[in-house]
PDB file of C-alpha atoms in Angstrom:
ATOM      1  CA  UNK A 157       0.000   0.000   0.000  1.00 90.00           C
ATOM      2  CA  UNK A 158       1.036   3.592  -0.852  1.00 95.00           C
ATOM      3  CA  UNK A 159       0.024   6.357   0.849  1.00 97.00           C
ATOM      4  CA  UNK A 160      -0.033  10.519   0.316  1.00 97.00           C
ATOM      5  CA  UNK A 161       0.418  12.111   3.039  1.00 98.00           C
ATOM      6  CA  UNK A 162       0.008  15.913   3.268  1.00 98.00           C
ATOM      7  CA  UNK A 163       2.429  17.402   6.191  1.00 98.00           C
ATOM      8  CA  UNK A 164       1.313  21.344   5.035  1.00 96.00           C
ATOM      9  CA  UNK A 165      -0.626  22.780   2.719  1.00 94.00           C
ATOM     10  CA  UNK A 166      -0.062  21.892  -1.113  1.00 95.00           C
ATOM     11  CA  UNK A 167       3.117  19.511   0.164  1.00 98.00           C
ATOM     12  CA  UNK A 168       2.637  15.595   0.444  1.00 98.00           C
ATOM     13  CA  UNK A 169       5.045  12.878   1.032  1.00 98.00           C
ATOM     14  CA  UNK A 170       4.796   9.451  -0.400  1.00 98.00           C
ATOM     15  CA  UNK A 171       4.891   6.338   2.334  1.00 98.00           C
ATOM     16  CA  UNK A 172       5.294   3.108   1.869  1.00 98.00           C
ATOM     17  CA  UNK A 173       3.405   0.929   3.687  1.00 98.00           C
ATOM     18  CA  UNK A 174       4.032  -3.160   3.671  1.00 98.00           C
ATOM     19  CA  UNK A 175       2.569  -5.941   5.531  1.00 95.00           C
ATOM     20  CA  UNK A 176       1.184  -5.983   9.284  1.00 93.00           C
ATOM     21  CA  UNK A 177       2.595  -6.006  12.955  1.00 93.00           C
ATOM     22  CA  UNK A 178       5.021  -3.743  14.219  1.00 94.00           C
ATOM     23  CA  UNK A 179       6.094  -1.033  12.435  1.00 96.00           C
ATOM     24  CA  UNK A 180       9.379   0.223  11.574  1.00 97.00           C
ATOM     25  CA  UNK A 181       9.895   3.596  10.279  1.00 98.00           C
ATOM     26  CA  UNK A 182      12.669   4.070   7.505  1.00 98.00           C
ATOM     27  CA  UNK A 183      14.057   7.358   6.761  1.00 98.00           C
ATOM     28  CA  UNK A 184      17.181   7.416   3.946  1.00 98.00           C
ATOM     29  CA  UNK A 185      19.694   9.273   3.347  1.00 98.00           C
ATOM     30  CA  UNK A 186      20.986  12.205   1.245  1.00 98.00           C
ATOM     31  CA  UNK A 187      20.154  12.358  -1.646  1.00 97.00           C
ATOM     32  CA  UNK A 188      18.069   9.377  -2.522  1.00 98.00           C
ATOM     33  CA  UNK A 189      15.120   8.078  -1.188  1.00 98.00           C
ATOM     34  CA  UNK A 190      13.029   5.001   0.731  1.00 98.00           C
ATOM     35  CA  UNK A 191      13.918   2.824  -2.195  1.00 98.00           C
ATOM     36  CA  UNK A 192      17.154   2.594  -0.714  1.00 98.00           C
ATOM     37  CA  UNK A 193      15.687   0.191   2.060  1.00 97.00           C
ATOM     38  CA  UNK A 194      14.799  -2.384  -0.941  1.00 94.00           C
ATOM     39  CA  UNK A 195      16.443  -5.588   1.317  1.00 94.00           C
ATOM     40  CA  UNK A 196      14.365  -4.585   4.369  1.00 96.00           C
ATOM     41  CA  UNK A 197      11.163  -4.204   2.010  1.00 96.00           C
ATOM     42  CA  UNK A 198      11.611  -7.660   0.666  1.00 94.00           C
ATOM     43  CA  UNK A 199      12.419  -8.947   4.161  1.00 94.00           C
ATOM     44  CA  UNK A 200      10.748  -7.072   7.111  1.00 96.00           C
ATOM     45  CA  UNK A 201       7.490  -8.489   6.148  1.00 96.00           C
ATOM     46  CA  UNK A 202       8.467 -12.157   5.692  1.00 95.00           C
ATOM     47  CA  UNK A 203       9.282 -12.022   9.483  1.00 93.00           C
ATOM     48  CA  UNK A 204       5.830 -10.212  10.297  1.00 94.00           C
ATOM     49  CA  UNK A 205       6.700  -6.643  11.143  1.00 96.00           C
ATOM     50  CA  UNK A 206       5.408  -3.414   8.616  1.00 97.00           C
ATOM     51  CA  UNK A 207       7.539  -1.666   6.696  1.00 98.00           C
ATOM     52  CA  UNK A 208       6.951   2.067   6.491  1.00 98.00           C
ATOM     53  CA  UNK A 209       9.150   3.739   3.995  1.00 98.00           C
ATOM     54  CA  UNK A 210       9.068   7.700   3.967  1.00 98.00           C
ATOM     55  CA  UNK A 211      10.446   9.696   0.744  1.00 98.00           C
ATOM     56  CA  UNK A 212      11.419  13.058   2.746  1.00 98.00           C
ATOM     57  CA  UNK A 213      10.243  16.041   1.007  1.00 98.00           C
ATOM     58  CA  UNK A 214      12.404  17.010  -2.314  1.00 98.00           C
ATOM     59  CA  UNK A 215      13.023  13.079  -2.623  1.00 98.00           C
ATOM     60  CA  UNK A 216      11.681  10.342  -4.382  1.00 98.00           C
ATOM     61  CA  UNK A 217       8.308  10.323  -5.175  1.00 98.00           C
ATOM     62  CA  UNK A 218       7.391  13.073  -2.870  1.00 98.00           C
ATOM     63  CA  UNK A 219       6.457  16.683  -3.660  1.00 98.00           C
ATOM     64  CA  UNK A 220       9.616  18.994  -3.872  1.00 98.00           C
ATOM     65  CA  UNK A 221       8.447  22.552  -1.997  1.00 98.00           C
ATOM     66  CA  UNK A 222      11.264  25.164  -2.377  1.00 96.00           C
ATOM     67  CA  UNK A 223      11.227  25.281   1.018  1.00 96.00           C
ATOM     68  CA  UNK A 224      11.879  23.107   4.384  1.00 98.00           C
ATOM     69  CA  UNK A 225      14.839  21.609   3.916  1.00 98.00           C
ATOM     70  CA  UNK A 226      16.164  22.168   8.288  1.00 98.00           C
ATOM     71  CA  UNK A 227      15.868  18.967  10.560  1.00 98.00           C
ATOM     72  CA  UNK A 228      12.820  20.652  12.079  1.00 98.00           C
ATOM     73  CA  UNK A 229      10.757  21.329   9.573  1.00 98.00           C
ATOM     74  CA  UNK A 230      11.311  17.525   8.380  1.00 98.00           C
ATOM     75  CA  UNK A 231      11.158  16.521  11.890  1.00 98.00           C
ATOM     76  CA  UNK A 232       7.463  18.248  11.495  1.00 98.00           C
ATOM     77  CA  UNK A 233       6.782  16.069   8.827  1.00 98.00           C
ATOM     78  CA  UNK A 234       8.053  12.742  10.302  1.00 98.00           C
ATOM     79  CA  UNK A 235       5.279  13.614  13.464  1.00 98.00           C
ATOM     80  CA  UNK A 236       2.246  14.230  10.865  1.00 98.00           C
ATOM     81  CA  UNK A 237       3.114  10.442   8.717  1.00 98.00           C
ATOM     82  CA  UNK A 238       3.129   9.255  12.257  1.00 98.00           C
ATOM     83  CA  UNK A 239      -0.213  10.660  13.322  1.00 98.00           C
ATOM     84  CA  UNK A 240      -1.764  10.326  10.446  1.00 98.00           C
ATOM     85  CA  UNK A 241      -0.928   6.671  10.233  1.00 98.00           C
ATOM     86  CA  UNK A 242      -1.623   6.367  14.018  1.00 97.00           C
ATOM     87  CA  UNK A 243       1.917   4.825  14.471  1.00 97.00           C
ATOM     88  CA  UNK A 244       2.189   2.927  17.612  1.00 95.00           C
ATOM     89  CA  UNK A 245       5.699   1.309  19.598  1.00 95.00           C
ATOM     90  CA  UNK A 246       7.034   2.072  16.208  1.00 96.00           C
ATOM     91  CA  UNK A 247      10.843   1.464  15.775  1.00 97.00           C
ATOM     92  CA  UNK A 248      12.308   4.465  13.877  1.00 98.00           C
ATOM     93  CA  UNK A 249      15.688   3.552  11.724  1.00 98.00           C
ATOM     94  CA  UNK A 250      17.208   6.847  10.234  1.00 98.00           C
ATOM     95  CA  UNK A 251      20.173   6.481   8.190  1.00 98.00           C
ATOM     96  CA  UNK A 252      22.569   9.103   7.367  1.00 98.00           C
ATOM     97  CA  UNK A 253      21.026  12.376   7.144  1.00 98.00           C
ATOM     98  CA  UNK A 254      17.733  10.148   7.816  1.00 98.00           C
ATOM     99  CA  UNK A 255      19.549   9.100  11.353  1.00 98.00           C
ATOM    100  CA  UNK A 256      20.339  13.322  12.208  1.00 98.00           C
ATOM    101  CA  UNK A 257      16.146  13.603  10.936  1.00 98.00           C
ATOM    102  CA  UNK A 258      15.834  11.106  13.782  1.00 98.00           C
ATOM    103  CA  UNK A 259      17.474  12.915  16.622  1.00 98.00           C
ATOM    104  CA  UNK A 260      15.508  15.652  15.750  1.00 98.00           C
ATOM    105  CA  UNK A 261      12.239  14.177  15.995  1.00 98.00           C
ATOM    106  CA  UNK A 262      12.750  12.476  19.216  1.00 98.00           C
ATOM    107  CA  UNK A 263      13.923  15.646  20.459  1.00 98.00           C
ATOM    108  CA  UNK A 264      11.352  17.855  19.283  1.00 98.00           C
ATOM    109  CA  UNK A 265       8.688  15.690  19.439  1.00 98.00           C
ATOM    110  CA  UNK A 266       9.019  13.584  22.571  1.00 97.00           C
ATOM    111  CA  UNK A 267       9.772  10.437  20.525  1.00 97.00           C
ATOM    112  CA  UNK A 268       5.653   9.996  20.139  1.00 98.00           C
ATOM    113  CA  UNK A 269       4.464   6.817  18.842  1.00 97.00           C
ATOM    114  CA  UNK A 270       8.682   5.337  18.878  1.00 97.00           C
ATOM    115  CA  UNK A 271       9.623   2.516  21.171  1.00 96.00           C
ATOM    116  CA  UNK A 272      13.537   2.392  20.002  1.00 97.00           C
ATOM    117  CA  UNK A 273      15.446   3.843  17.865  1.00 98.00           C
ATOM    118  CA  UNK A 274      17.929   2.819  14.998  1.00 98.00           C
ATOM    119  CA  UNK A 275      20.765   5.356  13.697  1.00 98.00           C
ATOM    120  CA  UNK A 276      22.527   3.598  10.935  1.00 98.00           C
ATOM    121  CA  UNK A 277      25.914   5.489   9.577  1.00 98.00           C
ATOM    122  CA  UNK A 278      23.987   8.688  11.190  1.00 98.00           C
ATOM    123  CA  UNK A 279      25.200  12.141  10.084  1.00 98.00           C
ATOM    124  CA  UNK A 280      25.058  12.923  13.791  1.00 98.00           C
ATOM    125  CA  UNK A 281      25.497  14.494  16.146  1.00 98.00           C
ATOM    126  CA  UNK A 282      27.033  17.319  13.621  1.00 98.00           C
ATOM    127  CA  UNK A 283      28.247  16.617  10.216  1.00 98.00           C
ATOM    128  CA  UNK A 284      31.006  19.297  10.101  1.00 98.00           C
ATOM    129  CA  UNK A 285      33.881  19.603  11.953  1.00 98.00           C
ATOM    130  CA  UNK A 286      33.998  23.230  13.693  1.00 96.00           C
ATOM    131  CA  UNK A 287      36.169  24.886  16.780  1.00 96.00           C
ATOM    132  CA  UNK A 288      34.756  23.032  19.340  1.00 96.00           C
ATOM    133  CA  UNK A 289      33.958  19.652  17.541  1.00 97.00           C
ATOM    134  CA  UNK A 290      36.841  18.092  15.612  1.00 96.00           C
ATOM    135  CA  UNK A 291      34.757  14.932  13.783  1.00 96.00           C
ATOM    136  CA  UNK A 292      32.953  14.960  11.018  1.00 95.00           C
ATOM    137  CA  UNK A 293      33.961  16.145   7.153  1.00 96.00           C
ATOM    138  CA  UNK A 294      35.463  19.687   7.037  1.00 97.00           C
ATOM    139  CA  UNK A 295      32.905  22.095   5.689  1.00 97.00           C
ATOM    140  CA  UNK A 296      34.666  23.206   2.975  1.00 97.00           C
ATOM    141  CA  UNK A 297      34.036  19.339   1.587  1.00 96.00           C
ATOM    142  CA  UNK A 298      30.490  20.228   1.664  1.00 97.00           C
ATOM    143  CA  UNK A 299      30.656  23.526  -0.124  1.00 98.00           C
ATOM    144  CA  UNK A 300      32.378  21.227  -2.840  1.00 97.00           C
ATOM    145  CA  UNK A 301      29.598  19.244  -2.990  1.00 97.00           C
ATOM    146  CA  UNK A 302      26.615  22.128  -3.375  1.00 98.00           C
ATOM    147  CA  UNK A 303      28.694  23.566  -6.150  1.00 98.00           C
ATOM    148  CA  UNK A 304      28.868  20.198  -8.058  1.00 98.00           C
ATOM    149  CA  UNK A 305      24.679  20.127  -7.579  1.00 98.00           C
ATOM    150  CA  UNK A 306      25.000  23.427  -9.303  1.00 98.00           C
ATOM    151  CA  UNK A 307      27.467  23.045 -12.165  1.00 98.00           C
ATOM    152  CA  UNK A 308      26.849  18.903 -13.244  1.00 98.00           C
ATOM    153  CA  UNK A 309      24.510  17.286 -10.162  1.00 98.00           C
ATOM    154  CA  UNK A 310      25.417  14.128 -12.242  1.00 98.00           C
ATOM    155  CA  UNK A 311      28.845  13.722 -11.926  1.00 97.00           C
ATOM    156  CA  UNK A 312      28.955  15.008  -8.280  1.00 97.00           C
ATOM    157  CA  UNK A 313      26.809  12.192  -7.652  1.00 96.00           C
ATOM    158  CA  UNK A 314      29.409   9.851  -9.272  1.00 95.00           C
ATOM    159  CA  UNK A 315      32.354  11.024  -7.111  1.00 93.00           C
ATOM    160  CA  UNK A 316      30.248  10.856  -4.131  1.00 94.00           C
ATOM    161  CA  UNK A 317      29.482   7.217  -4.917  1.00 90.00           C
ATOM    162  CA  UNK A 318      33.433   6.926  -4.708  1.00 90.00           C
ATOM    163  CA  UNK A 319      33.406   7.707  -0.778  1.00 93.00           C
ATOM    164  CA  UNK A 320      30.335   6.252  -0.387  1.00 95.00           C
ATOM    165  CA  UNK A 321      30.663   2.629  -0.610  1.00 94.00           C
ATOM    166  CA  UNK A 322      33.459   1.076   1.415  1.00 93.00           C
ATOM    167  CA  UNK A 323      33.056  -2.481  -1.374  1.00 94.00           C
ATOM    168  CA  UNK A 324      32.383  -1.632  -4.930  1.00 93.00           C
ATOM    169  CA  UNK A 325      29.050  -2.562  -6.330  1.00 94.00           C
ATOM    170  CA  UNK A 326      27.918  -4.454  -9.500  1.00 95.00           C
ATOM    171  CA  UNK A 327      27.608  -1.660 -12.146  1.00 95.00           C
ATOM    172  CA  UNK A 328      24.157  -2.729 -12.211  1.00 97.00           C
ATOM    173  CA  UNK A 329      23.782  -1.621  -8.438  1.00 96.00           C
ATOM    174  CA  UNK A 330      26.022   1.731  -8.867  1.00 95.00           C
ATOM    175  CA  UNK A 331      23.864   2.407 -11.789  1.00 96.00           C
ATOM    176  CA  UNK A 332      20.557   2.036 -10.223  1.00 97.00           C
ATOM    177  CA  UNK A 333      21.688   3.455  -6.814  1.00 97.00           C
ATOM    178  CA  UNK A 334      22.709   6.497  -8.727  1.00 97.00           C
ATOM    179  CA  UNK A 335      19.086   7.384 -10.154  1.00 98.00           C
ATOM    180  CA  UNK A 336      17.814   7.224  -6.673  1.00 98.00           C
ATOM    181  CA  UNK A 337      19.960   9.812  -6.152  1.00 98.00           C
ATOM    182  CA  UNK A 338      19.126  11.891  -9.286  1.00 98.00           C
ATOM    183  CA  UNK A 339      15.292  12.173  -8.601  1.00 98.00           C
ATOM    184  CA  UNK A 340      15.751  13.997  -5.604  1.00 98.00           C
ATOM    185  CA  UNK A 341      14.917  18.370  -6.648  1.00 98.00           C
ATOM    186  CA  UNK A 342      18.275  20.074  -7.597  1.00 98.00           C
ATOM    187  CA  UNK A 343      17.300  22.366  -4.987  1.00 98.00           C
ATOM    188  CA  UNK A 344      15.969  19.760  -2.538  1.00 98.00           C
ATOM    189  CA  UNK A 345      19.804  17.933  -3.019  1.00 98.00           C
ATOM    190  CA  UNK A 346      21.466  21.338  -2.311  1.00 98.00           C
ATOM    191  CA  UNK A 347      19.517  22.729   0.534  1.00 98.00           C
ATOM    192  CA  UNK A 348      19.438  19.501   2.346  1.00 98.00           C
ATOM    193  CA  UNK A 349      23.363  19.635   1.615  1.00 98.00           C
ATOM    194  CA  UNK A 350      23.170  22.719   3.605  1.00 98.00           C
ATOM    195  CA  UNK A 351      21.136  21.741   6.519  1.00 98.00           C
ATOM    196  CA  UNK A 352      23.954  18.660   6.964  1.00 98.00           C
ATOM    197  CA  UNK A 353      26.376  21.875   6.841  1.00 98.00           C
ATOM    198  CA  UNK A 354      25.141  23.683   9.231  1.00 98.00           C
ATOM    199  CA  UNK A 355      23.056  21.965  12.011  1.00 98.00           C
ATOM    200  CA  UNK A 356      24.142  20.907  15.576  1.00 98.00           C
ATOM    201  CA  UNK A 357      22.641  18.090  17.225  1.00 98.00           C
ATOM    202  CA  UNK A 358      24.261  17.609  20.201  1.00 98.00           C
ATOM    203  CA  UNK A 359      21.775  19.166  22.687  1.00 98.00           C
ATOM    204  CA  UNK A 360      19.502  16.893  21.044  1.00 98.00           C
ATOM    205  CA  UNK A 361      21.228  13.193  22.166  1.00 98.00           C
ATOM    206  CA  UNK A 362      19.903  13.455  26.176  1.00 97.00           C
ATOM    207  CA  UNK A 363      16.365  14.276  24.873  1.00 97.00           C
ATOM    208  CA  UNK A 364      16.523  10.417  23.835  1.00 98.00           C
ATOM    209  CA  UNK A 365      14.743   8.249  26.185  1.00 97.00           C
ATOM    210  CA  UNK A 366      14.341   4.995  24.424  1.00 97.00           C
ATOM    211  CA  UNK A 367      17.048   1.927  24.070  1.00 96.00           C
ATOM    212  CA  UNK A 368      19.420   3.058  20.852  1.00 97.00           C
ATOM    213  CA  UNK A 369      21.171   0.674  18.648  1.00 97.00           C
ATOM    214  CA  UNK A 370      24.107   2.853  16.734  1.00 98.00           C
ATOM    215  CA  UNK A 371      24.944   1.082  13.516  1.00 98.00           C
ATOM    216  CA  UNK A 372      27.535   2.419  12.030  1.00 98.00           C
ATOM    217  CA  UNK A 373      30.923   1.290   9.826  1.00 98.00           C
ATOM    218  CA  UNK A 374      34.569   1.106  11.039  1.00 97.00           C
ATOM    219  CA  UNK A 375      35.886   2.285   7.686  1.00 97.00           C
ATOM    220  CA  UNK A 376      32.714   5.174   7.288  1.00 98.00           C
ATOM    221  CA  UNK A 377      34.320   8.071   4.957  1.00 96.00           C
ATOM    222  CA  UNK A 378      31.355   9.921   5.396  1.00 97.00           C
ATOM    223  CA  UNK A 379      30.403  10.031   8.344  1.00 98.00           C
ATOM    224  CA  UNK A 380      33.870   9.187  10.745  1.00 97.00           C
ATOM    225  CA  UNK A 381      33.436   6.378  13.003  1.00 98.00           C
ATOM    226  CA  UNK A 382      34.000   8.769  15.807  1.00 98.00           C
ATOM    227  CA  UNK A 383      30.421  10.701  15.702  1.00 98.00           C
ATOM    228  CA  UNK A 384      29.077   7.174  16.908  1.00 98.00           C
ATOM    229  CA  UNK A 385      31.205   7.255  19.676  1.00 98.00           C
ATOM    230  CA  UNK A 386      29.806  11.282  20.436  1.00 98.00           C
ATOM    231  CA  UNK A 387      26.753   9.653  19.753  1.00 98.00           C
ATOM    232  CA  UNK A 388      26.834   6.891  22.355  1.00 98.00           C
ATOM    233  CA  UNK A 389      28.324   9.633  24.609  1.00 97.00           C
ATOM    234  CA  UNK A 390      25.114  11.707  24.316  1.00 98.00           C
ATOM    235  CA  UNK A 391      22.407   8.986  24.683  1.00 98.00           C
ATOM    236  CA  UNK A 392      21.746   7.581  28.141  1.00 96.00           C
ATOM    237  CA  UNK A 393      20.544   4.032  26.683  1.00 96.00           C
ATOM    238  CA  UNK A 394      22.668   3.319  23.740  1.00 97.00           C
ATOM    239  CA  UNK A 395      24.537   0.810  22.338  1.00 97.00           C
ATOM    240  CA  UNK A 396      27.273   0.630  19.071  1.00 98.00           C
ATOM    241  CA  UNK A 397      27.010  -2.240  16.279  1.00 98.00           C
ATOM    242  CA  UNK A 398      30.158  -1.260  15.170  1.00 98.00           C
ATOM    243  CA  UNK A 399      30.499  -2.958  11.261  1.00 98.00           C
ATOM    244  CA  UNK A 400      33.793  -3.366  10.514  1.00 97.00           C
ATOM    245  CA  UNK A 401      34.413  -4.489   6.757  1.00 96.00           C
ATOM    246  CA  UNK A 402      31.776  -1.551   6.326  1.00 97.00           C
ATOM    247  CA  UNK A 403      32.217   1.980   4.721  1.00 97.00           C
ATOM    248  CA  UNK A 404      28.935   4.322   4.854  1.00 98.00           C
ATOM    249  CA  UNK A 405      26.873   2.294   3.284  1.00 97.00           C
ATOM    250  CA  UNK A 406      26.887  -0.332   6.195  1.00 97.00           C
ATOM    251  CA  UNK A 407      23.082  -1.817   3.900  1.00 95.00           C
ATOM    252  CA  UNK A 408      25.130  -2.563   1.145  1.00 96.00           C
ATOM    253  CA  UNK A 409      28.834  -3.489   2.505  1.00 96.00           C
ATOM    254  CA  UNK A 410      27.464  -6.721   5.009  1.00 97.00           C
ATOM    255  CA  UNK A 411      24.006  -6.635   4.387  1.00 95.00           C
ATOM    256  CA  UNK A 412      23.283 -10.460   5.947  1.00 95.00           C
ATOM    257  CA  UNK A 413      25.050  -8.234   9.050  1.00 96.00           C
ATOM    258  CA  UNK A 414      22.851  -5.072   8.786  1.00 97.00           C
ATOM    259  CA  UNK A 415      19.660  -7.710   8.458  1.00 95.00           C
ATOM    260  CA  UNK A 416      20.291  -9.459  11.366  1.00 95.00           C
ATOM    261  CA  UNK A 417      20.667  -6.867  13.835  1.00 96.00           C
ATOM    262  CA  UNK A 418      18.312  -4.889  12.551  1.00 96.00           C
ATOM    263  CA  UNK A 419      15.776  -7.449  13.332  1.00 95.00           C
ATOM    264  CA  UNK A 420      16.990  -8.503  16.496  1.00 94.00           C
ATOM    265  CA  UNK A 421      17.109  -4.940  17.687  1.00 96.00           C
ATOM    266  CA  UNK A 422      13.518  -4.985  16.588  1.00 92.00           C
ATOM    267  CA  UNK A 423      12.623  -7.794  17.925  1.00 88.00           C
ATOM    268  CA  UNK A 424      13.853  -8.267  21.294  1.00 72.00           C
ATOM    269  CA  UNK A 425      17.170  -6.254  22.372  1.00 44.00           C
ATOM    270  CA  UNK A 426      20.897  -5.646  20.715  1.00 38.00           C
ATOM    271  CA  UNK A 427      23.642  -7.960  21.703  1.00 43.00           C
ATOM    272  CA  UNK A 428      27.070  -7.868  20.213  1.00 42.00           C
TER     273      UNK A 428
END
């Protein structure tokens, strides 16, 4: 089942919504979309929990405003898919930008209808490295990034790709993995790159009152292995899956890995 939400006037997300049981929120990363989650479509279901799969605005299949692109205002959105689907001891798994989205929600909005919480590779608790927080990418890397949406979005894509995965795909993966990434809004890709600039998190990680599994990759070129370690810092009831043949895309690099604790976080508690 598909579903169109609207989370403001004139602006609605698409949802995916599969099978029955518990449900367990997806959000993805920059700059693709819920499609990204294809292995826990296929199997989340099989093992009788629903997948919900949210395209954040400016991605996928969802409308692209030219505006509300900051963690709050897609924080906003995240509460009104959950309301409107009356979501209930959900378990919400952000990934990447997805996993900062997250944070933000269960800060701003009490962590309503969210039992535990996944951050996978999370671009958390900030992305940038500044004076008083030396992890992250420096921001200059991200400047490089908005001006390759503006000058060839294409090929910036393709170089990202290059950090991205820590084992190279098929060319049939890298291919398809790539248009995810290329119908996200120019402007949704570049003011989203902003927001992963510029926002700061870290007042946000003792807001967190629900158990925490931090997934994240040894070898993560993206997002340093160290911001799980800030994260862990920050969360009173946290715990870090640390994947160690993994780059960023932890889904991809071990997925049988990623599976498996995924569902036994869902399903009972995380042991390492």
């Amino acid at each position: 089942m598909a579903h169109r939400i609207e989370v403001e006037h004139g602006t609605h997300l698409f949802v995916e919504d599969i099978g029955s049981g518990q449900p367990v929120i997806f959000l993805h990363g920059w700059p693709v979309n819920h499609k990204m989650f294809e292995h826990q479509i296929a199997t989340l279901p099989e093992q009788g929990f629903r997948f919900i799969g949210v395209d954040l605005r400016g991605y996928g299949q969802s409308d692209k405003p030219a505006h509300g692109y900051d963690y709050d205002r897609m924080a906003d959105d995240l509460r009104v898919v959950i309301d409107k689907l009356d979501l209930k001891e959900s378990v919400l798994c952000g990934f990447s930008m997805g996993g900062a989205i997250a944070i933000r929600y269960m800060a701003k909005h009490g962590g309503k209808g969210v039992s535990r919480l996944a951050l996978m590779g999370a671009a958390a608790p900030v992305f940038t490295q500044r004076n008083d927080f030396e992890y992250g990418l420096p921001k200059e890397n991200v400047d490089g990034l908005i001006d390759g949406a503006y000058a060839d979005r294409a090929n910036m894509l393709v170089d990202f790709g290059d950090l991205f995965f820590g084992k190279e795909p098929s060319e049939a993966f890298n291919g398809w993995f790539h248009s995810l990434g290329m119908e996200a809004g120019p402007h949704a890709t570049i003011e989203s790159a902003r927001t992963l600039r510029d926002e700061d998190l870290r007042s946000d990680l003792h807001t967190i009152a629900v158990p925490t599994a931090i997934m994240h990759g040894r070898n993560d070129q993206i997002c340093p292995f160290e911001l799980a370690e800030q994260m862990e810092k920050g969360i009173e009831d946290a715990t870090i899956i640390p994947f160690e043949e993994s780059g960023h895309s932890l889904f991809h690099d071990e997925p049988e890995k990623f599976n498996d604790v995924l569902l036994q976080f869902i399903s009972e508690s995380v042991k390492i």
